[in-house]
Amino acid sequence: KAGVTQTPRYLIKTRGQQVTLSCSPISGHRSVSWYQQTPGQGLQFLFEYFSETQRNKGNFPGRFSGRQFSNSRSEMNVSTLELGDSALYLCASSPTYYRENTGELFFGEGSRLTVL
Amino acid sequence: LAKTTQPISMDSYEGQEVNITCSHNNIATNDYITWYQQFPSQGPRFIIQGYKTKVTNEVASLFIPADRKSSTLSLPRVSLSDTAVYYCLVAYGQNFVFGPGTRLSVLP
Protein backbone atom coordinates (compact mmCIF):
# COMPACT_ATOMS: atom_id res chain seq x y z
CA LYS A 1 0.00 0.00 0.00
CA ALA A 2 1.53 3.29 -1.07
CA GLY A 3 2.12 5.88 1.62
CA VAL A 4 1.41 9.57 1.66
CA THR A 5 3.10 11.34 -1.23
CA GLN A 6 4.08 14.99 -1.16
CA THR A 7 5.36 17.03 -4.06
CA PRO A 8 7.62 18.78 -4.61
CA ARG A 9 10.11 17.60 -2.00
CA TYR A 10 12.22 20.74 -2.20
CA LEU A 11 11.60 24.19 -3.56
CA ILE A 12 13.05 27.67 -3.39
CA LYS A 13 10.99 30.82 -3.74
CA THR A 14 11.55 34.52 -3.20
CA ARG A 15 9.65 36.88 -0.97
CA GLY A 16 6.31 37.96 -2.36
CA GLN A 17 5.85 34.89 -4.53
CA GLN A 18 3.27 32.23 -3.93
CA VAL A 19 3.65 28.47 -3.68
CA THR A 20 1.40 25.45 -4.06
CA LEU A 21 2.19 22.13 -2.42
CA SER A 22 0.49 18.85 -3.20
CA CYS A 23 -0.40 15.85 -1.07
CA SER A 24 -1.75 12.48 -2.17
CA PRO A 25 -3.15 10.52 0.76
CA ILE A 26 -3.10 6.80 1.31
CA SER A 27 -5.69 5.12 -0.86
CA GLY A 28 -9.03 5.09 0.90
CA HIS A 29 -8.14 7.85 3.36
CA ARG A 30 -10.50 10.79 3.17
CA SER A 31 -8.87 13.19 5.61
CA VAL A 32 -5.79 15.24 4.90
CA SER A 33 -4.20 17.60 7.39
CA TRP A 34 -1.28 19.98 6.95
CA TYR A 35 1.48 21.01 9.35
CA GLN A 36 4.35 23.47 9.36
CA GLN A 37 7.59 22.41 11.03
CA THR A 38 10.33 24.89 11.90
CA PRO A 39 13.23 24.72 14.35
CA GLY A 40 11.84 27.63 16.34
CA GLN A 41 8.12 26.85 16.46
CA GLY A 42 8.15 23.07 16.11
CA LEU A 43 5.21 21.26 14.57
CA GLN A 44 2.19 23.48 14.07
CA PHE A 45 -1.19 22.48 12.74
CA LEU A 46 -2.41 24.38 9.69
CA PHE A 47 -5.74 22.82 8.70
CA GLU A 48 -7.59 19.61 8.08
CA TYR A 49 -9.78 18.65 5.15
CA PHE A 50 -12.32 15.87 4.96
CA SER A 51 -14.58 15.15 2.00
CA GLU A 52 -13.50 18.39 0.33
CA THR A 53 -14.47 20.49 3.37
CA GLN A 54 -12.18 22.22 5.82
CA ARG A 55 -12.97 20.70 9.22
CA ASN A 56 -10.41 22.34 11.46
CA LYS A 57 -8.00 25.24 11.23
CA GLY A 58 -4.97 26.30 13.20
CA ASN A 59 -3.78 29.80 14.02
CA PHE A 60 -2.22 30.86 10.74
CA PRO A 61 -2.91 33.98 8.67
CA GLY A 62 -5.17 33.92 5.64
CA ARG A 63 -2.14 33.71 3.34
CA PHE A 64 -2.20 30.01 4.10
CA SER A 65 -5.02 28.21 2.37
CA GLY A 66 -5.84 24.77 1.16
CA ARG A 67 -8.32 22.66 -0.67
CA GLN A 68 -9.19 19.05 -1.20
CA PHE A 69 -10.36 17.40 -4.37
CA SER A 70 -12.96 14.68 -4.87
CA ASN A 71 -10.20 12.04 -5.03
CA SER A 72 -9.01 13.22 -1.57
CA ARG A 73 -5.80 14.73 -2.92
CA SER A 74 -5.07 18.04 -1.28
CA GLU A 75 -3.15 21.18 -2.05
CA MET A 76 -2.02 23.98 0.18
CA ASN A 77 -1.15 27.43 -1.03
CA VAL A 78 0.89 30.16 0.58
CA SER A 79 0.62 33.58 -0.97
CA THR A 80 2.88 36.60 -0.58
CA LEU A 81 5.69 34.53 0.86
CA GLU A 82 7.72 35.84 3.78
CA LEU A 83 11.14 34.75 4.97
CA GLY A 84 9.50 33.20 8.03
CA ASP A 85 7.52 30.82 5.85
CA SER A 86 10.67 28.80 5.25
CA ALA A 87 9.83 25.45 6.75
CA LEU A 88 9.12 21.79 6.22
CA TYR A 89 5.47 21.39 5.30
CA LEU A 90 4.05 18.02 6.21
CA CYS A 91 0.78 16.50 5.29
CA ALA A 92 -0.87 13.54 6.94
CA SER A 93 -3.80 11.37 6.00
CA SER A 94 -6.25 9.31 8.00
CA PRO A 95 -9.37 7.30 7.20
CA THR A 96 -11.75 9.81 8.76
CA TYR A 97 -11.46 13.25 10.27
CA TYR A 98 -9.69 13.55 13.57
CA ARG A 99 -12.68 13.58 15.90
CA GLU A 100 -14.01 10.33 14.49
CA ASN A 101 -10.63 8.70 14.05
CA THR A 102 -8.47 6.83 16.51
CA GLY A 103 -6.10 9.68 15.88
CA GLU A 104 -3.40 7.83 14.01
CA LEU A 105 -2.05 10.13 11.33
CA PHE A 106 0.08 8.84 8.47
CA PHE A 107 2.62 11.47 7.47
CA GLY A 108 4.40 12.11 4.22
CA GLU A 109 8.07 13.07 4.09
CA GLY A 110 7.29 16.72 3.62
CA SER A 111 8.00 19.55 1.22
CA ARG A 112 10.90 21.73 2.27
CA LEU A 113 10.30 25.33 1.30
CA THR A 114 13.06 27.92 1.36
CA VAL A 115 12.11 31.56 0.94
CA LEU A 116 14.91 33.92 -0.08
CA LEU B 1 -4.12 29.24 25.99
CA ALA B 2 -3.74 25.57 25.05
CA LYS B 3 -0.22 24.39 25.59
CA THR B 4 1.58 21.09 25.56
CA THR B 5 5.00 20.79 27.18
CA GLN B 6 7.72 18.13 27.17
CA PRO B 7 11.38 17.94 28.18
CA ILE B 8 13.56 19.16 25.34
CA SER B 9 16.07 16.33 25.51
CA MET B 10 16.92 13.10 27.27
CA ASP B 11 19.86 10.72 27.21
CA SER B 12 19.72 7.02 27.85
CA TYR B 13 21.81 3.89 27.40
CA GLU B 14 20.94 0.85 25.36
CA GLY B 15 18.75 -1.62 27.20
CA GLN B 16 17.31 0.93 29.62
CA GLU B 17 13.69 1.92 29.97
CA VAL B 18 12.93 5.51 28.98
CA ASN B 19 9.96 7.53 30.22
CA ILE B 20 8.99 10.79 28.52
CA THR B 21 6.27 12.91 30.09
CA CYS B 22 4.00 15.39 28.35
CA SER B 23 1.92 17.97 30.20
CA HIS B 24 -1.42 19.04 28.72
CA ASN B 25 -3.36 20.99 31.34
CA ASN B 26 -6.28 22.06 29.14
CA ILE B 27 -7.08 18.74 27.54
CA ALA B 28 -10.77 18.29 26.78
CA THR B 29 -12.78 15.41 28.17
CA ASN B 30 -13.06 13.64 24.83
CA ASP B 31 -9.54 14.22 23.49
CA TYR B 32 -7.02 11.46 22.99
CA ILE B 33 -3.29 11.75 23.60
CA THR B 34 -1.12 10.48 20.77
CA TRP B 35 2.65 10.05 20.55
CA TYR B 36 4.78 10.20 17.44
CA GLN B 37 8.41 9.45 16.63
CA GLN B 38 10.36 11.43 14.06
CA PHE B 39 13.72 10.69 12.44
CA PRO B 40 15.65 13.33 10.49
CA SER B 41 14.26 14.05 7.02
CA GLN B 42 11.17 11.95 7.68
CA GLY B 43 7.60 12.64 8.71
CA PRO B 44 6.45 11.68 12.20
CA ARG B 45 5.42 8.09 12.74
CA PHE B 46 2.62 6.95 15.05
CA ILE B 47 3.72 5.16 18.23
CA ILE B 48 0.74 4.88 20.54
CA GLN B 49 -2.52 6.54 21.55
CA GLY B 50 -4.54 6.57 24.72
CA TYR B 51 -7.46 8.19 26.50
CA LYS B 52 -7.01 7.12 30.13
CA THR B 53 -5.18 4.67 32.39
CA LYS B 54 -2.67 2.50 30.55
CA VAL B 55 -2.29 1.41 26.96
CA THR B 56 0.36 -0.98 25.70
CA ASN B 57 1.35 -2.10 22.23
CA GLU B 58 4.31 -3.96 20.80
CA VAL B 59 6.65 -1.00 20.99
CA ALA B 60 5.58 1.20 23.92
CA SER B 61 3.28 1.85 26.83
CA LEU B 62 1.33 4.98 27.60
CA PHE B 63 0.35 5.93 31.14
CA ILE B 64 -2.36 8.53 31.71
CA PRO B 65 -3.36 9.52 35.26
CA ALA B 66 -6.97 10.04 36.26
CA ASP B 67 -6.85 13.83 35.84
CA ARG B 68 -5.43 13.39 32.31
CA LYS B 69 -3.30 16.51 32.64
CA SER B 70 -0.20 14.60 31.71
CA SER B 71 0.82 11.42 29.98
CA THR B 72 4.00 9.34 30.03
CA LEU B 73 5.39 7.44 27.09
CA SER B 74 7.43 4.45 28.20
CA LEU B 75 9.92 2.80 25.85
CA PRO B 76 11.21 -0.49 27.23
CA ARG B 77 14.80 -1.53 26.60
CA VAL B 78 15.74 1.19 24.10
CA SER B 79 18.26 0.56 21.34
CA LEU B 80 20.43 2.90 19.28
CA SER B 81 17.73 2.96 16.59
CA ASP B 82 15.33 4.63 19.05
CA THR B 83 17.38 7.82 18.85
CA ALA B 84 14.81 10.27 17.51
CA VAL B 85 12.52 13.12 18.47
CA TYR B 86 9.30 12.16 20.26
CA TYR B 87 6.17 14.32 20.13
CA CYS B 88 2.92 14.19 22.02
CA LEU B 89 -0.18 15.45 20.25
CA VAL B 90 -3.38 16.67 21.84
CA ALA B 91 -6.39 18.21 20.15
CA TYR B 92 -7.65 21.37 21.86
CA GLY B 93 -10.99 22.15 20.32
CA GLN B 94 -10.35 22.39 16.61
CA ASN B 95 -6.62 22.96 16.97
CA PHE B 96 -4.20 20.05 17.13
CA VAL B 97 -1.27 20.96 19.35
CA PHE B 98 2.03 19.13 19.27
CA GLY B 99 4.43 19.33 22.15
CA PRO B 100 7.86 20.85 21.43
CA GLY B 101 9.35 17.39 21.06
CA THR B 102 11.83 15.45 23.19
CA ARG B 103 15.12 14.62 21.54
CA LEU B 104 16.10 11.18 22.83
CA SER B 105 19.72 10.14 22.43
CA VAL B 106 20.46 6.48 23.09
CA LEU B 107 24.11 5.83 23.86
CA PRO B 108 25.92 2.49 23.52
PDB file of C-alpha atoms in Angstrom:
ATOM      1  CA  LYS A   1       0.000   0.000   0.000  1.00  0.00           C
ATOM      2  CA  ALA A   2       1.531   3.288  -1.070  1.00  0.00           C
ATOM      3  CA  GLY A   3       2.122   5.877   1.620  1.00  0.00           C
ATOM      4  CA  VAL A   4       1.413   9.575   1.659  1.00  0.00           C
ATOM      5  CA  THR A   5       3.102  11.341  -1.230  1.00  0.00           C
ATOM      6  CA  GLN A   6       4.077  14.988  -1.157  1.00  0.00           C
ATOM      7  CA  THR A   7       5.361  17.026  -4.063  1.00  0.00           C
ATOM      8  CA  PRO A   8       7.616  18.784  -4.607  1.00  0.00           C
ATOM      9  CA  ARG A   9      10.111  17.603  -1.998  1.00  0.00           C
ATOM     10  CA  TYR A  10      12.221  20.741  -2.198  1.00  0.00           C
ATOM     11  CA  LEU A  11      11.597  24.188  -3.564  1.00  0.00           C
ATOM     12  CA  ILE A  12      13.047  27.668  -3.393  1.00  0.00           C
ATOM     13  CA  LYS A  13      10.990  30.819  -3.740  1.00  0.00           C
ATOM     14  CA  THR A  14      11.552  34.518  -3.203  1.00  0.00           C
ATOM     15  CA  ARG A  15       9.649  36.884  -0.965  1.00  0.00           C
ATOM     16  CA  GLY A  16       6.310  37.956  -2.358  1.00  0.00           C
ATOM     17  CA  GLN A  17       5.846  34.895  -4.534  1.00  0.00           C
ATOM     18  CA  GLN A  18       3.267  32.231  -3.925  1.00  0.00           C
ATOM     19  CA  VAL A  19       3.648  28.468  -3.684  1.00  0.00           C
ATOM     20  CA  THR A  20       1.401  25.447  -4.058  1.00  0.00           C
ATOM     21  CA  LEU A  21       2.191  22.131  -2.422  1.00  0.00           C
ATOM     22  CA  SER A  22       0.489  18.850  -3.196  1.00  0.00           C
ATOM     23  CA  CYS A  23      -0.396  15.853  -1.067  1.00  0.00           C
ATOM     24  CA  SER A  24      -1.748  12.483  -2.171  1.00  0.00           C
ATOM     25  CA  PRO A  25      -3.151  10.518   0.763  1.00  0.00           C
ATOM     26  CA  ILE A  26      -3.097   6.796   1.311  1.00  0.00           C
ATOM     27  CA  SER A  27      -5.691   5.118  -0.863  1.00  0.00           C
ATOM     28  CA  GLY A  28      -9.030   5.094   0.904  1.00  0.00           C
ATOM     29  CA  HIS A  29      -8.136   7.855   3.357  1.00  0.00           C
ATOM     30  CA  ARG A  30     -10.502  10.788   3.168  1.00  0.00           C
ATOM     31  CA  SER A  31      -8.873  13.188   5.609  1.00  0.00           C
ATOM     32  CA  VAL A  32      -5.786  15.239   4.898  1.00  0.00           C
ATOM     33  CA  SER A  33      -4.199  17.604   7.388  1.00  0.00           C
ATOM     34  CA  TRP A  34      -1.281  19.978   6.950  1.00  0.00           C
ATOM     35  CA  TYR A  35       1.476  21.010   9.347  1.00  0.00           C
ATOM     36  CA  GLN A  36       4.351  23.468   9.358  1.00  0.00           C
ATOM     37  CA  GLN A  37       7.587  22.406  11.030  1.00  0.00           C
ATOM     38  CA  THR A  38      10.328  24.890  11.895  1.00  0.00           C
ATOM     39  CA  PRO A  39      13.228  24.716  14.355  1.00  0.00           C
ATOM     40  CA  GLY A  40      11.842  27.629  16.336  1.00  0.00           C
ATOM     41  CA  GLN A  41       8.116  26.850  16.457  1.00  0.00           C
ATOM     42  CA  GLY A  42       8.154  23.068  16.106  1.00  0.00           C
ATOM     43  CA  LEU A  43       5.213  21.258  14.569  1.00  0.00           C
ATOM     44  CA  GLN A  44       2.188  23.479  14.069  1.00  0.00           C
ATOM     45  CA  PHE A  45      -1.194  22.476  12.736  1.00  0.00           C
ATOM     46  CA  LEU A  46      -2.414  24.379   9.694  1.00  0.00           C
ATOM     47  CA  PHE A  47      -5.740  22.822   8.698  1.00  0.00           C
ATOM     48  CA  GLU A  48      -7.588  19.606   8.075  1.00  0.00           C
ATOM     49  CA  TYR A  49      -9.784  18.650   5.145  1.00  0.00           C
ATOM     50  CA  PHE A  50     -12.324  15.870   4.960  1.00  0.00           C
ATOM     51  CA  SER A  51     -14.583  15.152   2.002  1.00  0.00           C
ATOM     52  CA  GLU A  52     -13.498  18.395   0.329  1.00  0.00           C
ATOM     53  CA  THR A  53     -14.470  20.488   3.372  1.00  0.00           C
ATOM     54  CA  GLN A  54     -12.179  22.218   5.820  1.00  0.00           C
ATOM     55  CA  ARG A  55     -12.974  20.695   9.215  1.00  0.00           C
ATOM     56  CA  ASN A  56     -10.409  22.335  11.465  1.00  0.00           C
ATOM     57  CA  LYS A  57      -8.004  25.238  11.233  1.00  0.00           C
ATOM     58  CA  GLY A  58      -4.968  26.301  13.202  1.00  0.00           C
ATOM     59  CA  ASN A  59      -3.777  29.797  14.021  1.00  0.00           C
ATOM     60  CA  PHE A  60      -2.224  30.856  10.739  1.00  0.00           C
ATOM     61  CA  PRO A  61      -2.910  33.978   8.666  1.00  0.00           C
ATOM     62  CA  GLY A  62      -5.165  33.917   5.644  1.00  0.00           C
ATOM     63  CA  ARG A  63      -2.140  33.709   3.338  1.00  0.00           C
ATOM     64  CA  PHE A  64      -2.197  30.009   4.100  1.00  0.00           C
ATOM     65  CA  SER A  65      -5.022  28.213   2.366  1.00  0.00           C
ATOM     66  CA  GLY A  66      -5.842  24.769   1.163  1.00  0.00           C
ATOM     67  CA  ARG A  67      -8.322  22.663  -0.675  1.00  0.00           C
ATOM     68  CA  GLN A  68      -9.187  19.049  -1.204  1.00  0.00           C
ATOM     69  CA  PHE A  69     -10.362  17.399  -4.374  1.00  0.00           C
ATOM     70  CA  SER A  70     -12.955  14.684  -4.869  1.00  0.00           C
ATOM     71  CA  ASN A  71     -10.200  12.045  -5.031  1.00  0.00           C
ATOM     72  CA  SER A  72      -9.006  13.219  -1.573  1.00  0.00           C
ATOM     73  CA  ARG A  73      -5.798  14.725  -2.922  1.00  0.00           C
ATOM     74  CA  SER A  74      -5.074  18.037  -1.281  1.00  0.00           C
ATOM     75  CA  GLU A  75      -3.146  21.178  -2.053  1.00  0.00           C
ATOM     76  CA  MET A  76      -2.024  23.979   0.176  1.00  0.00           C
ATOM     77  CA  ASN A  77      -1.146  27.433  -1.030  1.00  0.00           C
ATOM     78  CA  VAL A  78       0.894  30.157   0.583  1.00  0.00           C
ATOM     79  CA  SER A  79       0.619  33.580  -0.972  1.00  0.00           C
ATOM     80  CA  THR A  80       2.884  36.597  -0.580  1.00  0.00           C
ATOM     81  CA  LEU A  81       5.687  34.526   0.857  1.00  0.00           C
ATOM     82  CA  GLU A  82       7.719  35.842   3.775  1.00  0.00           C
ATOM     83  CA  LEU A  83      11.140  34.747   4.967  1.00  0.00           C
ATOM     84  CA  GLY A  84       9.505  33.203   8.025  1.00  0.00           C
ATOM     85  CA  ASP A  85       7.522  30.822   5.845  1.00  0.00           C
ATOM     86  CA  SER A  86      10.670  28.801   5.246  1.00  0.00           C
ATOM     87  CA  ALA A  87       9.830  25.446   6.750  1.00  0.00           C
ATOM     88  CA  LEU A  88       9.123  21.792   6.222  1.00  0.00           C
ATOM     89  CA  TYR A  89       5.468  21.395   5.301  1.00  0.00           C
ATOM     90  CA  LEU A  90       4.053  18.024   6.213  1.00  0.00           C
ATOM     91  CA  CYS A  91       0.781  16.501   5.286  1.00  0.00           C
ATOM     92  CA  ALA A  92      -0.874  13.543   6.944  1.00  0.00           C
ATOM     93  CA  SER A  93      -3.801  11.369   6.002  1.00  0.00           C
ATOM     94  CA  SER A  94      -6.250   9.311   7.999  1.00  0.00           C
ATOM     95  CA  PRO A  95      -9.368   7.302   7.197  1.00  0.00           C
ATOM     96  CA  THR A  96     -11.749   9.814   8.759  1.00  0.00           C
ATOM     97  CA  TYR A  97     -11.463  13.245  10.266  1.00  0.00           C
ATOM     98  CA  TYR A  98      -9.689  13.553  13.574  1.00  0.00           C
ATOM     99  CA  ARG A  99     -12.684  13.579  15.899  1.00  0.00           C
ATOM    100  CA  GLU A 100     -14.006  10.333  14.492  1.00  0.00           C
ATOM    101  CA  ASN A 101     -10.628   8.698  14.050  1.00  0.00           C
ATOM    102  CA  THR A 102      -8.468   6.830  16.506  1.00  0.00           C
ATOM    103  CA  GLY A 103      -6.096   9.680  15.875  1.00  0.00           C
ATOM    104  CA  GLU A 104      -3.395   7.832  14.005  1.00  0.00           C
ATOM    105  CA  LEU A 105      -2.051  10.126  11.330  1.00  0.00           C
ATOM    106  CA  PHE A 106       0.084   8.844   8.471  1.00  0.00           C
ATOM    107  CA  PHE A 107       2.622  11.473   7.474  1.00  0.00           C
ATOM    108  CA  GLY A 108       4.396  12.112   4.222  1.00  0.00           C
ATOM    109  CA  GLU A 109       8.072  13.066   4.085  1.00  0.00           C
ATOM    110  CA  GLY A 110       7.286  16.721   3.617  1.00  0.00           C
ATOM    111  CA  SER A 111       8.002  19.549   1.224  1.00  0.00           C
ATOM    112  CA  ARG A 112      10.903  21.733   2.270  1.00  0.00           C
ATOM    113  CA  LEU A 113      10.298  25.335   1.303  1.00  0.00           C
ATOM    114  CA  THR A 114      13.060  27.922   1.361  1.00  0.00           C
ATOM    115  CA  VAL A 115      12.108  31.562   0.941  1.00  0.00           C
ATOM    116  CA  LEU A 116      14.910  33.916  -0.078  1.00  0.00           C
TER     117      LEU A 116
ATOM    118  CA  LEU B   1      -4.123  29.236  25.989  1.00  0.00           C
ATOM    119  CA  ALA B   2      -3.742  25.574  25.048  1.00  0.00           C
ATOM    120  CA  LYS B   3      -0.216  24.388  25.592  1.00  0.00           C
ATOM    121  CA  THR B   4       1.578  21.091  25.561  1.00  0.00           C
ATOM    122  CA  THR B   5       4.998  20.791  27.175  1.00  0.00           C
ATOM    123  CA  GLN B   6       7.721  18.133  27.166  1.00  0.00           C
ATOM    124  CA  PRO B   7      11.381  17.936  28.184  1.00  0.00           C
ATOM    125  CA  ILE B   8      13.556  19.165  25.344  1.00  0.00           C
ATOM    126  CA  SER B   9      16.073  16.334  25.510  1.00  0.00           C
ATOM    127  CA  MET B  10      16.924  13.101  27.272  1.00  0.00           C
ATOM    128  CA  ASP B  11      19.863  10.724  27.214  1.00  0.00           C
ATOM    129  CA  SER B  12      19.724   7.016  27.850  1.00  0.00           C
ATOM    130  CA  TYR B  13      21.809   3.888  27.401  1.00  0.00           C
ATOM    131  CA  GLU B  14      20.936   0.853  25.357  1.00  0.00           C
ATOM    132  CA  GLY B  15      18.750  -1.615  27.202  1.00  0.00           C
ATOM    133  CA  GLN B  16      17.310   0.934  29.622  1.00  0.00           C
ATOM    134  CA  GLU B  17      13.688   1.924  29.973  1.00  0.00           C
ATOM    135  CA  VAL B  18      12.927   5.508  28.976  1.00  0.00           C
ATOM    136  CA  ASN B  19       9.959   7.528  30.217  1.00  0.00           C
ATOM    137  CA  ILE B  20       8.988  10.787  28.525  1.00  0.00           C
ATOM    138  CA  THR B  21       6.266  12.906  30.094  1.00  0.00           C
ATOM    139  CA  CYS B  22       3.998  15.393  28.345  1.00  0.00           C
ATOM    140  CA  SER B  23       1.915  17.973  30.198  1.00  0.00           C
ATOM    141  CA  HIS B  24      -1.421  19.043  28.720  1.00  0.00           C
ATOM    142  CA  ASN B  25      -3.359  20.986  31.342  1.00  0.00           C
ATOM    143  CA  ASN B  26      -6.280  22.058  29.141  1.00  0.00           C
ATOM    144  CA  ILE B  27      -7.079  18.738  27.540  1.00  0.00           C
ATOM    145  CA  ALA B  28     -10.773  18.289  26.776  1.00  0.00           C
ATOM    146  CA  THR B  29     -12.776  15.408  28.166  1.00  0.00           C
ATOM    147  CA  ASN B  30     -13.064  13.645  24.827  1.00  0.00           C
ATOM    148  CA  ASP B  31      -9.544  14.223  23.488  1.00  0.00           C
ATOM    149  CA  TYR B  32      -7.024  11.464  22.990  1.00  0.00           C
ATOM    150  CA  ILE B  33      -3.287  11.745  23.598  1.00  0.00           C
ATOM    151  CA  THR B  34      -1.118  10.482  20.768  1.00  0.00           C
ATOM    152  CA  TRP B  35       2.648  10.048  20.549  1.00  0.00           C
ATOM    153  CA  TYR B  36       4.785  10.199  17.435  1.00  0.00           C
ATOM    154  CA  GLN B  37       8.409   9.454  16.630  1.00  0.00           C
ATOM    155  CA  GLN B  38      10.362  11.429  14.064  1.00  0.00           C
ATOM    156  CA  PHE B  39      13.717  10.691  12.444  1.00  0.00           C
ATOM    157  CA  PRO B  40      15.649  13.331  10.493  1.00  0.00           C
ATOM    158  CA  SER B  41      14.260  14.047   7.023  1.00  0.00           C
ATOM    159  CA  GLN B  42      11.169  11.949   7.681  1.00  0.00           C
ATOM    160  CA  GLY B  43       7.597  12.644   8.705  1.00  0.00           C
ATOM    161  CA  PRO B  44       6.448  11.680  12.197  1.00  0.00           C
ATOM    162  CA  ARG B  45       5.423   8.091  12.736  1.00  0.00           C
ATOM    163  CA  PHE B  46       2.622   6.947  15.053  1.00  0.00           C
ATOM    164  CA  ILE B  47       3.722   5.162  18.230  1.00  0.00           C
ATOM    165  CA  ILE B  48       0.737   4.876  20.540  1.00  0.00           C
ATOM    166  CA  GLN B  49      -2.516   6.544  21.547  1.00  0.00           C
ATOM    167  CA  GLY B  50      -4.543   6.567  24.724  1.00  0.00           C
ATOM    168  CA  TYR B  51      -7.462   8.189  26.501  1.00  0.00           C
ATOM    169  CA  LYS B  52      -7.012   7.121  30.128  1.00  0.00           C
ATOM    170  CA  THR B  53      -5.185   4.667  32.394  1.00  0.00           C
ATOM    171  CA  LYS B  54      -2.672   2.503  30.545  1.00  0.00           C
ATOM    172  CA  VAL B  55      -2.290   1.414  26.965  1.00  0.00           C
ATOM    173  CA  THR B  56       0.361  -0.984  25.695  1.00  0.00           C
ATOM    174  CA  ASN B  57       1.353  -2.096  22.230  1.00  0.00           C
ATOM    175  CA  GLU B  58       4.310  -3.965  20.803  1.00  0.00           C
ATOM    176  CA  VAL B  59       6.654  -1.001  20.992  1.00  0.00           C
ATOM    177  CA  ALA B  60       5.581   1.203  23.915  1.00  0.00           C
ATOM    178  CA  SER B  61       3.278   1.854  26.834  1.00  0.00           C
ATOM    179  CA  LEU B  62       1.328   4.980  27.598  1.00  0.00           C
ATOM    180  CA  PHE B  63       0.354   5.934  31.140  1.00  0.00           C
ATOM    181  CA  ILE B  64      -2.360   8.527  31.707  1.00  0.00           C
ATOM    182  CA  PRO B  65      -3.359   9.520  35.257  1.00  0.00           C
ATOM    183  CA  ALA B  66      -6.973  10.039  36.259  1.00  0.00           C
ATOM    184  CA  ASP B  67      -6.849  13.833  35.843  1.00  0.00           C
ATOM    185  CA  ARG B  68      -5.429  13.394  32.309  1.00  0.00           C
ATOM    186  CA  LYS B  69      -3.300  16.514  32.643  1.00  0.00           C
ATOM    187  CA  SER B  70      -0.196  14.601  31.706  1.00  0.00           C
ATOM    188  CA  SER B  71       0.822  11.424  29.975  1.00  0.00           C
ATOM    189  CA  THR B  72       4.000   9.344  30.032  1.00  0.00           C
ATOM    190  CA  LEU B  73       5.385   7.441  27.094  1.00  0.00           C
ATOM    191  CA  SER B  74       7.428   4.448  28.201  1.00  0.00           C
ATOM    192  CA  LEU B  75       9.918   2.801  25.848  1.00  0.00           C
ATOM    193  CA  PRO B  76      11.208  -0.493  27.226  1.00  0.00           C
ATOM    194  CA  ARG B  77      14.800  -1.526  26.603  1.00  0.00           C
ATOM    195  CA  VAL B  78      15.742   1.187  24.103  1.00  0.00           C
ATOM    196  CA  SER B  79      18.256   0.561  21.337  1.00  0.00           C
ATOM    197  CA  LEU B  80      20.427   2.904  19.278  1.00  0.00           C
ATOM    198  CA  SER B  81      17.727   2.965  16.590  1.00  0.00           C
ATOM    199  CA  ASP B  82      15.333   4.629  19.046  1.00  0.00           C
ATOM    200  CA  THR B  83      17.384   7.818  18.850  1.00  0.00           C
ATOM    201  CA  ALA B  84      14.812  10.271  17.508  1.00  0.00           C
ATOM    202  CA  VAL B  85      12.516  13.115  18.475  1.00  0.00           C
ATOM    203  CA  TYR B  86       9.296  12.160  20.260  1.00  0.00           C
ATOM    204  CA  TYR B  87       6.174  14.325  20.133  1.00  0.00           C
ATOM    205  CA  CYS B  88       2.925  14.188  22.025  1.00  0.00           C
ATOM    206  CA  LEU B  89      -0.183  15.446  20.247  1.00  0.00           C
ATOM    207  CA  VAL B  90      -3.384  16.668  21.839  1.00  0.00           C
ATOM    208  CA  ALA B  91      -6.392  18.210  20.151  1.00  0.00           C
ATOM    209  CA  TYR B  92      -7.650  21.372  21.861  1.00  0.00           C
ATOM    210  CA  GLY B  93     -10.987  22.152  20.325  1.00  0.00           C
ATOM    211  CA  GLN B  94     -10.349  22.389  16.615  1.00  0.00           C
ATOM    212  CA  ASN B  95      -6.620  22.958  16.967  1.00  0.00           C
ATOM    213  CA  PHE B  96      -4.200  20.047  17.135  1.00  0.00           C
ATOM    214  CA  VAL B  97      -1.271  20.959  19.354  1.00  0.00           C
ATOM    215  CA  PHE B  98       2.031  19.130  19.271  1.00  0.00           C
ATOM    216  CA  GLY B  99       4.431  19.332  22.149  1.00  0.00           C
ATOM    217  CA  PRO B 100       7.860  20.848  21.425  1.00  0.00           C
ATOM    218  CA  GLY B 101       9.345  17.387  21.057  1.00  0.00           C
ATOM    219  CA  THR B 102      11.835  15.453  23.191  1.00  0.00           C
ATOM    220  CA  ARG B 103      15.120  14.621  21.540  1.00  0.00           C
ATOM    221  CA  LEU B 104      16.099  11.184  22.830  1.00  0.00           C
ATOM    222  CA  SER B 105      19.717  10.135  22.430  1.00  0.00           C
ATOM    223  CA  VAL B 106      20.461   6.480  23.091  1.00  0.00           C
ATOM    224  CA  LEU B 107      24.106   5.827  23.865  1.00  0.00           C
ATOM    225  CA  PRO B 108      25.919   2.490  23.520  1.00  0.00           C
TER     226      PRO B 108
END
